[in-house]
Short mmCIF file of C-alpha atoms in Angstrom, two decimals:
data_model
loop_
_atom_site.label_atom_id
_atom_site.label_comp_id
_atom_site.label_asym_id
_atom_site.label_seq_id
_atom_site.Cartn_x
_atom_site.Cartn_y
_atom_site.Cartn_z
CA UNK A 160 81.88 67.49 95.82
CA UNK A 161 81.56 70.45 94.14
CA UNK A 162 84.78 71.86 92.06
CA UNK A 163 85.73 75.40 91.92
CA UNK A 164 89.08 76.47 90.18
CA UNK A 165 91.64 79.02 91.49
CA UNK A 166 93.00 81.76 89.23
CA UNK A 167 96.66 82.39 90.80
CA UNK A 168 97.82 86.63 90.37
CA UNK A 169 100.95 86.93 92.16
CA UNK A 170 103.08 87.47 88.68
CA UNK A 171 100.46 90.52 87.89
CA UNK A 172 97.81 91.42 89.86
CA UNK A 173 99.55 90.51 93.14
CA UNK A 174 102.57 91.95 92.49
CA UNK A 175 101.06 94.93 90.87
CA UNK A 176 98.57 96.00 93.62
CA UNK A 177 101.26 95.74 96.02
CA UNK A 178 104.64 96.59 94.63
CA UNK A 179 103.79 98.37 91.10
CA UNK A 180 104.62 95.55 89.05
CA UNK A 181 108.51 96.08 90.23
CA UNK A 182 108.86 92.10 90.28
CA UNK A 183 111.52 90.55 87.31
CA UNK A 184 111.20 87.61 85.43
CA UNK A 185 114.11 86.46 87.06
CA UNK A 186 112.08 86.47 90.68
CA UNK A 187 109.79 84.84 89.07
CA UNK A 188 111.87 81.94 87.89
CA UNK A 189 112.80 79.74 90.78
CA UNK A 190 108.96 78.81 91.53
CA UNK A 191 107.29 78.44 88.05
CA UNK A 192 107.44 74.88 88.66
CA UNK A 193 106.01 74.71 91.59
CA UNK A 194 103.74 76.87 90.08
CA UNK A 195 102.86 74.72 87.12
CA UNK A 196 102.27 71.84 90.07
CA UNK A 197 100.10 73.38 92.20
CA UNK A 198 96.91 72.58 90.50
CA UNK A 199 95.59 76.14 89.45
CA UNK A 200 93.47 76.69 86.62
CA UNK A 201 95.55 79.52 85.19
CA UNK A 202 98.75 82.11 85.78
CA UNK A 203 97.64 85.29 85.54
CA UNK A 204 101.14 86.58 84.35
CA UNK A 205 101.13 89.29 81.58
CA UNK A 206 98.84 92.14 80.46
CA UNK A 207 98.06 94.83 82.48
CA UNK A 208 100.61 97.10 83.79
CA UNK A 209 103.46 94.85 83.41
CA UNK A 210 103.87 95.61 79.94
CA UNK A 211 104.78 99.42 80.98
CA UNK A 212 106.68 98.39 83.69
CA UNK A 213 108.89 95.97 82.24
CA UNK A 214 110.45 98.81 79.72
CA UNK A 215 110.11 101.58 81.49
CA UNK A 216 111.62 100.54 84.81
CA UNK A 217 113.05 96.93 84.54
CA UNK A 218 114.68 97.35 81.28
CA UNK A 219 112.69 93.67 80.40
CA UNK A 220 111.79 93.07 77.19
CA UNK A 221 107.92 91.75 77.86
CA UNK A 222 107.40 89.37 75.19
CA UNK A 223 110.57 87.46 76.01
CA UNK A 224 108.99 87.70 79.72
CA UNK A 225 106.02 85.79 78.53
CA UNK A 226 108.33 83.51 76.39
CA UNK A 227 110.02 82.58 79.27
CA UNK A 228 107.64 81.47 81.78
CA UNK A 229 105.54 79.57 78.91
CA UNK A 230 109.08 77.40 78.41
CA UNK A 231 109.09 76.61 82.10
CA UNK A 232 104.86 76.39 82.50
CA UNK A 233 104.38 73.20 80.53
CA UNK A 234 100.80 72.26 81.68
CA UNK A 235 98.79 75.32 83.40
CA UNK A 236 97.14 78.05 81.23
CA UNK A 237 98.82 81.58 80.78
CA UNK A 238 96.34 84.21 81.25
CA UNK A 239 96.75 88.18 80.19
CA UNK A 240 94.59 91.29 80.78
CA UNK A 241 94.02 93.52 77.88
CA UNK A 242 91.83 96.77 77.75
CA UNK A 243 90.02 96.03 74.87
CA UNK A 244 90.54 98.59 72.19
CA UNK A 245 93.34 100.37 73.84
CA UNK A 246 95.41 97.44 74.46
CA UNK A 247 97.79 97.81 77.56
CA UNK A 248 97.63 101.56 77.51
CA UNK A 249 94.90 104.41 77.99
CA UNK A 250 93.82 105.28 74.56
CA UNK A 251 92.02 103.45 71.52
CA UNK A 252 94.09 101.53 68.88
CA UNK A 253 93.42 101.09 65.14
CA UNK A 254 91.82 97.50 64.75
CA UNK A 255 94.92 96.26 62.83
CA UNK A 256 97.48 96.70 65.80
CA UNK A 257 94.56 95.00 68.25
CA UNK A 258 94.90 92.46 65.80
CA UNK A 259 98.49 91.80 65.44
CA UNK A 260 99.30 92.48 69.27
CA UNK A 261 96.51 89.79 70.34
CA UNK A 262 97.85 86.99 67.15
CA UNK A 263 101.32 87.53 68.75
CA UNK A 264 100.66 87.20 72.29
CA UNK A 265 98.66 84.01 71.70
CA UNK A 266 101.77 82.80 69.42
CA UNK A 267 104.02 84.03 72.01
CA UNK A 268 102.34 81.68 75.04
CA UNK A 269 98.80 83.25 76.18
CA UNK A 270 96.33 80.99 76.54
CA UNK A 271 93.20 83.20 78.10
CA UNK A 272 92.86 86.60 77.68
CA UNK A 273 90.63 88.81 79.53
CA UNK A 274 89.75 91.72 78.04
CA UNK A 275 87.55 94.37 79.19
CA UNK A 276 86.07 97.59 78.35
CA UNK A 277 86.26 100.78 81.11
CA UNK A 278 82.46 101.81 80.34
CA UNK A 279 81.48 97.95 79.48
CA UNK A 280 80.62 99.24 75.85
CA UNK A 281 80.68 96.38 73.95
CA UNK A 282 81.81 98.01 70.37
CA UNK A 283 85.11 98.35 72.37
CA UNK A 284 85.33 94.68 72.77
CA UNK A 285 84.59 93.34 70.12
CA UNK A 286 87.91 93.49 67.57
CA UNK A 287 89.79 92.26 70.18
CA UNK A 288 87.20 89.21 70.70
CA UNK A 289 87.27 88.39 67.19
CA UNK A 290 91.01 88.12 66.98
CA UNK A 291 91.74 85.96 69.94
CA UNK A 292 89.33 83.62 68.65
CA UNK A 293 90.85 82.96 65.36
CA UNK A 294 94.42 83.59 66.72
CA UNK A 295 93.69 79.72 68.79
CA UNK A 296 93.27 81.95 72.31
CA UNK A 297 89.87 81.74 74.71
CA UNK A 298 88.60 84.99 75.25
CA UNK A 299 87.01 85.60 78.84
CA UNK A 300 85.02 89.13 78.02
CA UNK A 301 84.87 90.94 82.09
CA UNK A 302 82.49 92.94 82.99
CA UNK A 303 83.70 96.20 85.00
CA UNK A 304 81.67 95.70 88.11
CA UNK A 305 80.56 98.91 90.24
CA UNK A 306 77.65 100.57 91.46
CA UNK A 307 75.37 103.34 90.87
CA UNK A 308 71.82 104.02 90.09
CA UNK A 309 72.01 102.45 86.51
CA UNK A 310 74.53 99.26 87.75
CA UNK A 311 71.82 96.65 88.72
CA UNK A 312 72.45 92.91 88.72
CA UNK A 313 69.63 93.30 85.75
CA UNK A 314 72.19 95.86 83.79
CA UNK A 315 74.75 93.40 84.20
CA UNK A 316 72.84 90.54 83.31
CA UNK A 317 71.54 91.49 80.48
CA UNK A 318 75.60 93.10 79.43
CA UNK A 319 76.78 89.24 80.10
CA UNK A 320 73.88 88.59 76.96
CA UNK A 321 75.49 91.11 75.01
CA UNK A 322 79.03 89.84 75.40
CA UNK A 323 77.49 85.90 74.71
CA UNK A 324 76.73 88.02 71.98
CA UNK A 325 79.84 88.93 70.30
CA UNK A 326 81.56 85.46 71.31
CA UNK A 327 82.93 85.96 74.55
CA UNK A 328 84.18 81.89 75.26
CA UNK A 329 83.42 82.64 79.37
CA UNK A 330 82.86 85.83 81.94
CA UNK A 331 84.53 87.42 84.45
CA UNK A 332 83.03 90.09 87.06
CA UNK A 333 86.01 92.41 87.16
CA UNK A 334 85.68 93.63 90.70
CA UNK A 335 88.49 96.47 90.60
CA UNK A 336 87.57 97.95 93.52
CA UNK A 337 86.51 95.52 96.32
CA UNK A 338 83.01 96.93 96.57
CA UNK A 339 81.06 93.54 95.09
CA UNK A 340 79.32 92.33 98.71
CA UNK A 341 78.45 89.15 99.47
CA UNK A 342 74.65 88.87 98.83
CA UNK A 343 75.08 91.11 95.81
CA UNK A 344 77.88 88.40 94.18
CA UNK A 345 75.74 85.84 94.86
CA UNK A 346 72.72 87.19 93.28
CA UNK A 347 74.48 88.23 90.58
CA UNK A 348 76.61 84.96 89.92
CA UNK A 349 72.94 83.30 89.87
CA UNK A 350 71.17 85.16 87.75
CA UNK A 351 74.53 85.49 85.15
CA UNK A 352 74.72 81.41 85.44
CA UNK A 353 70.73 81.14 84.30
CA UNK A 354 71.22 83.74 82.31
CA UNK A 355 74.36 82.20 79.67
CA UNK A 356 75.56 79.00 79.55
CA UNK A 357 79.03 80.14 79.46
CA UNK A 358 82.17 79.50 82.78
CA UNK A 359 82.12 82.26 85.16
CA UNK A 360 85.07 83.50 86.87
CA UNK A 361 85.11 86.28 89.53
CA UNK A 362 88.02 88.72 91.05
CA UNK A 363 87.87 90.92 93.71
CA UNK A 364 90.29 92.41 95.75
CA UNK A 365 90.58 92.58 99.13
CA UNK A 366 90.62 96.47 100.04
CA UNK A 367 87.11 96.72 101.74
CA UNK A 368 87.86 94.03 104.11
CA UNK A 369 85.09 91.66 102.49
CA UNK A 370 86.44 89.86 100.09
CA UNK A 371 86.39 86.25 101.45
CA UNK A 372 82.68 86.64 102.31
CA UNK A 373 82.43 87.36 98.97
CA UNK A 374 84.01 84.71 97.61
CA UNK A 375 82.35 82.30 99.86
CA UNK A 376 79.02 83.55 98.56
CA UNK A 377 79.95 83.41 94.58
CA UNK A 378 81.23 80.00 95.22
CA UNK A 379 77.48 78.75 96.98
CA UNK A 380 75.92 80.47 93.62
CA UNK A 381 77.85 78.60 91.53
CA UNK A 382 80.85 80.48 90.43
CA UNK A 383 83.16 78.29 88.71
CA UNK A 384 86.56 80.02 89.14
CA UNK A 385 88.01 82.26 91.83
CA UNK A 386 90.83 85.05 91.88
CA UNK A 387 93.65 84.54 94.62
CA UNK A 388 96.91 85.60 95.58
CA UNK A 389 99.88 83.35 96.91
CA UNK A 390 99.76 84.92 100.65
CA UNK A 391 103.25 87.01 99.84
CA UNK A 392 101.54 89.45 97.75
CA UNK A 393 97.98 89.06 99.35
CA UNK A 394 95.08 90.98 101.22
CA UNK A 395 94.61 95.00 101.29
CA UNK A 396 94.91 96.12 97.48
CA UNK A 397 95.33 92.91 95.93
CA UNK A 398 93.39 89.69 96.23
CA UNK A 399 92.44 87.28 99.12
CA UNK A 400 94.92 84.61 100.15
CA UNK A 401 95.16 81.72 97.92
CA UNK A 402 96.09 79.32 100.96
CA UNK A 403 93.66 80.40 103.00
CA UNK A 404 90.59 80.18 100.66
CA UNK A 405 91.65 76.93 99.70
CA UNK A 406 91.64 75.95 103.05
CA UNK A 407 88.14 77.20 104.08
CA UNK A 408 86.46 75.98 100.48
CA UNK A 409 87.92 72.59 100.92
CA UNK A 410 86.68 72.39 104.47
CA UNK A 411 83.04 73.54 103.34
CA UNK A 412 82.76 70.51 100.43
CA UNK A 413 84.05 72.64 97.49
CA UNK A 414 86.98 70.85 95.64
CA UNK A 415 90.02 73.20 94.18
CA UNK A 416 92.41 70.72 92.87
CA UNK A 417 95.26 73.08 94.76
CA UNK A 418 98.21 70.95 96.40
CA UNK A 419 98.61 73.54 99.11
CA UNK A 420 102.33 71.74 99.67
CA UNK A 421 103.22 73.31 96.26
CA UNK A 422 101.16 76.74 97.06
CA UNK A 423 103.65 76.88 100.36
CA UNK A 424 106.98 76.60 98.77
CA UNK A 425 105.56 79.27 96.09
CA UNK A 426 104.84 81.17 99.40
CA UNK A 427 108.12 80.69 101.03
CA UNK A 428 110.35 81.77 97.89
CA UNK A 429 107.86 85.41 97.34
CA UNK A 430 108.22 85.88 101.01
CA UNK A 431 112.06 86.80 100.72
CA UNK A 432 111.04 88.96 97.63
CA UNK A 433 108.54 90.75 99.50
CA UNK A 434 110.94 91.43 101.57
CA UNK A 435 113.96 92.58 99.45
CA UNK A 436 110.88 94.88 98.24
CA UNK A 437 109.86 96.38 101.50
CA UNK A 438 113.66 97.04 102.38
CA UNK A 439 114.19 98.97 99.43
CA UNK A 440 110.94 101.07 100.12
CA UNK A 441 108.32 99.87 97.42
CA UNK A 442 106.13 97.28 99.82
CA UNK A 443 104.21 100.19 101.43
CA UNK A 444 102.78 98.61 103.97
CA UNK A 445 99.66 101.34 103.60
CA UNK A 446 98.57 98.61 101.04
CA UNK A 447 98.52 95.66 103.17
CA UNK A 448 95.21 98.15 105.12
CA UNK A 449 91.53 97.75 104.97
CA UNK A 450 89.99 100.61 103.84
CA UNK A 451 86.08 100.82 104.18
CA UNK A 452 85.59 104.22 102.60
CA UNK A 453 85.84 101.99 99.56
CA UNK A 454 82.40 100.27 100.38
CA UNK A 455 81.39 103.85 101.33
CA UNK A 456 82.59 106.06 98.14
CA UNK A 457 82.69 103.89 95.83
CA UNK A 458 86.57 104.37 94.82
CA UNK A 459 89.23 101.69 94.71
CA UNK A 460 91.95 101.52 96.98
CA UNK A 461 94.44 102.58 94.82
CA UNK A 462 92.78 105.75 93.27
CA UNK A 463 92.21 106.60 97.34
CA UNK A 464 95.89 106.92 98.00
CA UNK A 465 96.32 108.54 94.80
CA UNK A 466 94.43 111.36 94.99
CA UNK A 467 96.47 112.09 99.00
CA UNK A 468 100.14 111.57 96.66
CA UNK A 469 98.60 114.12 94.67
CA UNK A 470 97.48 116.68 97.23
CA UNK A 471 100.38 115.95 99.26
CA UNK A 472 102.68 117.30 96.56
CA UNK A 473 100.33 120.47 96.34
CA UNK A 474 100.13 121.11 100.10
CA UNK A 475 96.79 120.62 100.42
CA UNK A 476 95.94 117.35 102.16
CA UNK A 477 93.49 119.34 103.81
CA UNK A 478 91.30 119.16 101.13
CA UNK A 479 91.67 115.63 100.87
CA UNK A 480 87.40 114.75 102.47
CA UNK A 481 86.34 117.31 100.13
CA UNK A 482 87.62 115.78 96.73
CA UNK A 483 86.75 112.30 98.15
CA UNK A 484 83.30 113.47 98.38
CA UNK A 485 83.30 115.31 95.18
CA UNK A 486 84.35 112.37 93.00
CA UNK A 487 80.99 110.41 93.24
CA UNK A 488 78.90 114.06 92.29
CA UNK A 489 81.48 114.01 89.29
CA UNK A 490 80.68 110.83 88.66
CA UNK A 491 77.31 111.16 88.57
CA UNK A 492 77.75 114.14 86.14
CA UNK A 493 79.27 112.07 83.44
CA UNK A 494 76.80 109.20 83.75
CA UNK A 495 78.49 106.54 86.33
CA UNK A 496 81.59 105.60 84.41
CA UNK A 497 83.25 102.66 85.98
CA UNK A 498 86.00 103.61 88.03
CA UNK A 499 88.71 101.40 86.49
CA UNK A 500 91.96 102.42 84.60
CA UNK A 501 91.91 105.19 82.42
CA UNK A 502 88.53 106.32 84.14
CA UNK A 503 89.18 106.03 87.81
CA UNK A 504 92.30 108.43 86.80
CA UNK A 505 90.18 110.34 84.73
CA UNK A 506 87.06 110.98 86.87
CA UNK A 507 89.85 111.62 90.37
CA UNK A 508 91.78 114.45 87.94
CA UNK A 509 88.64 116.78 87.63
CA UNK A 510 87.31 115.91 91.13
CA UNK A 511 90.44 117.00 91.98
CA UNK A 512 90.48 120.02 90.07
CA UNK A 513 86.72 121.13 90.88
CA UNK A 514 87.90 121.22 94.34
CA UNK A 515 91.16 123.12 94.21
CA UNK A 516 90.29 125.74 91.35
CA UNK A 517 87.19 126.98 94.08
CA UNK A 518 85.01 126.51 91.22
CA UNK A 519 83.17 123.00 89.41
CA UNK A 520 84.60 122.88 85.92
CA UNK A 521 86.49 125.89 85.25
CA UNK A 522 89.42 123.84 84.80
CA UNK A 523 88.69 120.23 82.72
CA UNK A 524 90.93 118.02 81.38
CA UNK A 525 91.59 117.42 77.32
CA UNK A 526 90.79 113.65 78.65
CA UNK A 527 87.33 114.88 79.90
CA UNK A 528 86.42 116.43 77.23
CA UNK A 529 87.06 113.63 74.98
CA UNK A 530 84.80 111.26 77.10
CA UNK A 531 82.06 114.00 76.92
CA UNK A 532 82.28 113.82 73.04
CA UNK A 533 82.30 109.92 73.04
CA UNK A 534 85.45 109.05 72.04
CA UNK A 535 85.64 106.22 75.20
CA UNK A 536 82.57 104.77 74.21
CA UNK A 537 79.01 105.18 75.42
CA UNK A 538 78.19 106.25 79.10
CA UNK A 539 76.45 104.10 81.14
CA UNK A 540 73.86 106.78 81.88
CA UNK A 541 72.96 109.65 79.92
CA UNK A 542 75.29 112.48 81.18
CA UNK A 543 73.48 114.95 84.08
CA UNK A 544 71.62 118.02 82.59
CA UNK A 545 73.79 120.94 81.42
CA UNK A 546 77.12 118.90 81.63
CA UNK A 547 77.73 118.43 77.89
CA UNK A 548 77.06 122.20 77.00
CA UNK A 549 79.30 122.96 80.12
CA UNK A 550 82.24 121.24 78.81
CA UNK A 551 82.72 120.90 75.35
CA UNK A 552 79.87 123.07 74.51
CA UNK A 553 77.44 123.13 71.23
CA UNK A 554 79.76 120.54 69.87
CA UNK A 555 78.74 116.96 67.96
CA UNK A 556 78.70 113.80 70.10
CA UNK A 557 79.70 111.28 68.01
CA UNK A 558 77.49 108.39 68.17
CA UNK A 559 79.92 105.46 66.05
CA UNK A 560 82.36 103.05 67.58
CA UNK A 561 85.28 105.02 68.54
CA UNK A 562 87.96 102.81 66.91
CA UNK A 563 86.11 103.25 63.38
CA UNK A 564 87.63 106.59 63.31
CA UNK A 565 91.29 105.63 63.83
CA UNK A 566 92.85 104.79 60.24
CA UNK A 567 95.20 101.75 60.17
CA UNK A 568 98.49 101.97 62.44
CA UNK A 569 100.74 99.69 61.91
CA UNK A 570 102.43 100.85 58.22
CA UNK A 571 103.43 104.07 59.49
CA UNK A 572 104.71 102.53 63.21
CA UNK A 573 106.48 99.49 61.12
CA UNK A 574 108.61 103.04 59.76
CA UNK A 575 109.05 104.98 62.27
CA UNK A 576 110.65 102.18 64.77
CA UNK A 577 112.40 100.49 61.60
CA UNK A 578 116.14 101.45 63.04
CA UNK A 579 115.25 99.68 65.91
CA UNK A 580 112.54 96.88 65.81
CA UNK A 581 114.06 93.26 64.33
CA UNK A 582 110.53 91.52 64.70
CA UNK A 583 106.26 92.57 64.96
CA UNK A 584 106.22 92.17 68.73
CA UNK A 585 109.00 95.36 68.72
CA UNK A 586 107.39 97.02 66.59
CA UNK A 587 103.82 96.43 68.76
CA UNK A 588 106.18 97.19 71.67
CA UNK A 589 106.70 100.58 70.28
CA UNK A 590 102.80 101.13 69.14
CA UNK A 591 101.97 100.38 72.96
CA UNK A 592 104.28 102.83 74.76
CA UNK A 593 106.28 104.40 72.27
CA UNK A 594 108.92 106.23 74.46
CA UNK A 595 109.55 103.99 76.17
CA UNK A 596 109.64 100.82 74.07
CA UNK A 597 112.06 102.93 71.99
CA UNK A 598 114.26 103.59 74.47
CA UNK A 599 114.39 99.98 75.60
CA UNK A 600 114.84 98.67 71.75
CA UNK A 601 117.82 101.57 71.29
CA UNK A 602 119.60 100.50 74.31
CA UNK A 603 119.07 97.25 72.43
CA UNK A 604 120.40 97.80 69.64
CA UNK A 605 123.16 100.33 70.11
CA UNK A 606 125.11 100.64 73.12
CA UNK A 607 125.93 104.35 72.44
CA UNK A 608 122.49 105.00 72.36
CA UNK A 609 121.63 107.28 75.70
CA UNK A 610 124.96 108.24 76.06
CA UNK A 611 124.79 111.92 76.24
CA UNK A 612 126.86 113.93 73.99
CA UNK A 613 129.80 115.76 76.19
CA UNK A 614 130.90 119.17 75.05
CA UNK A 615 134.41 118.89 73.83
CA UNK A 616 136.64 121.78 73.63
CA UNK A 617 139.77 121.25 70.81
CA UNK A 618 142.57 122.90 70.95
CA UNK A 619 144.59 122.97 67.92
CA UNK A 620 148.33 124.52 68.03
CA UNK A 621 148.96 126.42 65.05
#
C-alpha cells in the first residue's frame, strides 16, 4: 500500500483563510490531544499571519501560543511558515534577527519550518535555511507556485535544484492560489521527484473548485505529503477536507495513518467555534464559494475579494472587471511576480490605481518602486520594455542580495524595547511588528499603560 502523510492547517491556514486568524489558543486547547492522536504528520500551527494577529487583535502573546500547544502535542511535529528574509511581515530583515527569531522558535517548539520566498529568489532563502539547520529544525524550502509565460514545470524543476542547493531538508509546492490543475501537479510532482531525492509535500487550496483532483493526481505521482483542513475550517479559501481525502485515498490503496475517529471529535469541537465565529460576523460565508475566475486570472481568492472591499469603500465597484483584468497586464509589466503576500497586495494596489487614476502609472506605489529597483529580489522575467524608466526612472538596479544591504538589527531593537521586553522572543516580537508588539508588551508590563491622560481642572481656594 502506498503511504501518503497528511499535513493538518486548521490552527493557521484553516483558520486564517476563513476567519483571519481570529481563533485563541484557548479554542485551540480542548482538541490538541486528539490532535496529537490522529495520526498526522505535522500541525501546521504558527507562522504566518498568526503572529500579527495574536498582538494586534487577541492580545496573545505568540510565543507562549506556540509554548503551549508544544506542552500538550507530545508526539506530532509543529510546523511554522516564515517568509524567508522578511520573517512574518512584508519587508526584509537584517540576517541577525532571521537568525535569532528562527533559533528561538525552534527552542520554543517548531519542528518544520517552511519558508518561502515571494519571487522564489533563492538569496532570500538562504539565511533563514542556514539557521534552522543548525538551530536542530528541518527546513522544507516552498516553492511559490503560479503561472505565466516563464513558470514552466522546467522553471520549477530546475528552482527545486537550486533550493537542494542551499540545503533545503524537503519541498513544498506552495499553491497560494488554487490554480495548480491536476495534470499540471502531477507532471510536476514527477519530474521534481526524479529530479531531487528530497520528501515532497504539496498545498493547495480549495478556491478554484479543483483541489481534490489535484490532490488525487500529486498523490498517483508520488507526492509524499498532502495539505488538509479538519472539515470546520475547510473548502473555498482554505484547503480540502481532511476527512474526506482521507476517505477517498484510503479507498484508492493509498495509506494515511489518520484515525478518522480522532479527526471527527477534532471536527465536532471546531464546529461550535465556527459557529460562535459566524454569529459574531467573521465566518463570511463568501469564503466557503468556488470561485473559477481564479483558474481564469490567475489571482487568489483572497486578493479577489480584496480588491471589491477596496472599491466598495471608494464607490466604485463598477470598476471592479476592469482592475481584475488589469492586474495580469501589470503583472506582466513587472516580470510575473508570484502573486503571494506582500506581492499579490502589491501588484492589486497599482492595478488598482492604473484603473481609477484614468491613466497606467501616473500614480505608483513607494512599494512598487522598490520592487522595480530590486530590493524584493530578482523578477522572474526581465521587466516589460519601458517599465523601469517609467517608474523609477534613470535610476541603478541593484543587482546584490537585498538583505546584504540591511546593517545588523538587533542592538539597536534590544534598546529601544528595553522598558518593555524581559526576554529575546519580546524583543523579536517587537522587531516583527513593532507597534503592535509594543503595545501588547506595555499592557504587559504596566497596567497604566494605554490609559489616556484625562484633562484635570484644579481648583485651588486662596
Amino acid at each position: 500500500m502506498t503511504k501518503i502523510r497528511i499535513t493538518e492547517t486548521v490552527l493557521r491556514d484553516g483558520q486564517q483563510s476563513q476567519i483571519a486568524t481570529r481563533m485563541t489558543t484557548e479554542e485551540m486547547l480542548p482538541v490538541l490531544e486528539q490532535l496529537d492522536q490522529a495520526g498526522y504528520y505535522a500541525l501546521e500551527m504558527w507562522g504566518g499571519a498568526t503572529f500579527d494577529s495574536c498582538l494586534r487583535y487577541l492580545n496573545e502573546d505568540p510565543w507562549e501560543r506556540l509554548r503551549t500547544i508544544r506542552k500538550a502535542v507530545k508526539n506530532t511535529k509543529l510546523q511554522m511558515l516564515l517568509r524567508g528574509q522578511n520573517l512574518l511581515g512584508y519587508r526584509n530583515y537584517a540576517d541577525d534577527v532571521v537568525t535569532s527569531f528562527i533559533q528561538k522558535s525552534v527552542e520554543n517548539g517548531i519542528d518544520i519550518i517552511r519558508i518561502f520566498d515571494a519571487l522564489n529568489d533563492p538569496r532570500n532563502l538562504q539565511t533563514a535555511v542556514r539557521a534552522t539547520k543548525e538551530a536542530g529544525g528541518h527546513a522544507q524550502v516552498a516553492i511559490s507556485y503560479t503561472t505565466s509565460p516563464v513558470h514552466t514545470v522546467d522553471y520549477f524543476v530546475d528552482l527545486t535544484k537550486r533550493y537542494a542547493d542551499i540545503g533545503a531538508d524537503s519541498i513544498c509546492i506552495k499553491d497560494m492560489a488554487g490554480v495548480l490543475t491536476p495534470q499540471t501537479g502531477y507532471d510536476l510532482v514527477k519530474r521534481i521527484k526524479e529530479a531531487v531525492d528530497l520528501p515532497l509535500e504539496v498545498h493547495t487550496h480549495a478556491t478554484s473548485g479543483i483541489s481534490e483532483m489535484t490532490y488525487l493526481k500529486v498523490a498517483e505521482a508520488g507526492a509524499d505529503i498532502i495539505d488538509t483542513a479538519v472539515s470546520s475550517f475547510a473548502g473555498g479559501t482554505s484547503q480540502p477536507a481532511t476527512e474526506s481525502m482521507v476517505v477517498a485515498l484510503e479507498e484508492l490503496g493509498f495509506d494515511t495513518g489518520i484515525d478518522l475517529k480522532k479527526v471527527e471529535e477534532v471536527a465536532e469541537h471546531f464546529n461550535k467555534v465556527r459557529g460562535h465565529y459566524r454569529s459574531e460576523g467573521i465566518l463570511n460565508p463568501k469564503v466557503k464559494d468556488v470561485e473559477p475566475k481564479t483558474l481564469i486570472y490567475q489571482v487568489p481568492g483572497g486578493m479577489l475579494s480584496n480588491l471589491l472591499s477596496q472599491l466598495k469603500d471608494q464607490g466604485l465597484e463598477d470598476k471592479y472587471d476592469q482592475v481584475l483584468a488589469e492586474v495580469p497586464r501589470v503583472r506582466a509589466d513587472l516580470g510575473y511576480p508570484p502573486l503571494v503576500t506582500p506581492l499579490s497586495q502589491m501588484v492589486g494596489t497599482q492595478s488598482l490605481m492604473n484603473v481609477i487614476s484614468g491613466e497606467r502609472y501616473k500614480v505608483i506605489p513607494n512599494e512598487i518602486k522598490d520592487y522595480v529597483r530590486g530590493l524584493y529580489g530578482q523578477s522572474p522575467a526581465p521587466l516589460a520594455e519601458g517599465i523601469k524608466e517609467l517608474i523609477i526612472g534613470d535610476e541603478e538596479v541593484i543587482t546584490m542580495r537585498p538583505a546584504d544591504l540591511i546593517e545588523p538589527q538587533l542592538p539597536a531593537l534590544r534598546v529601544e524595547i528595553s522598558d518593555y521586553a524581559k526576554s529575546e522572543e519580546d524583543v523579536l516580537s517587537y522587531a516583527s511588528f513593532p507597534q503592535q508588539a509594543r503595545d501588547f508588551l506595555g499592557r504587559r508590563e504596566d497596567p497604566f499603560y494605554d490609559i489616556p491622560v484625562q484633562n484635570v481642572t484644579v481648583s485651588i481656594d486662596i
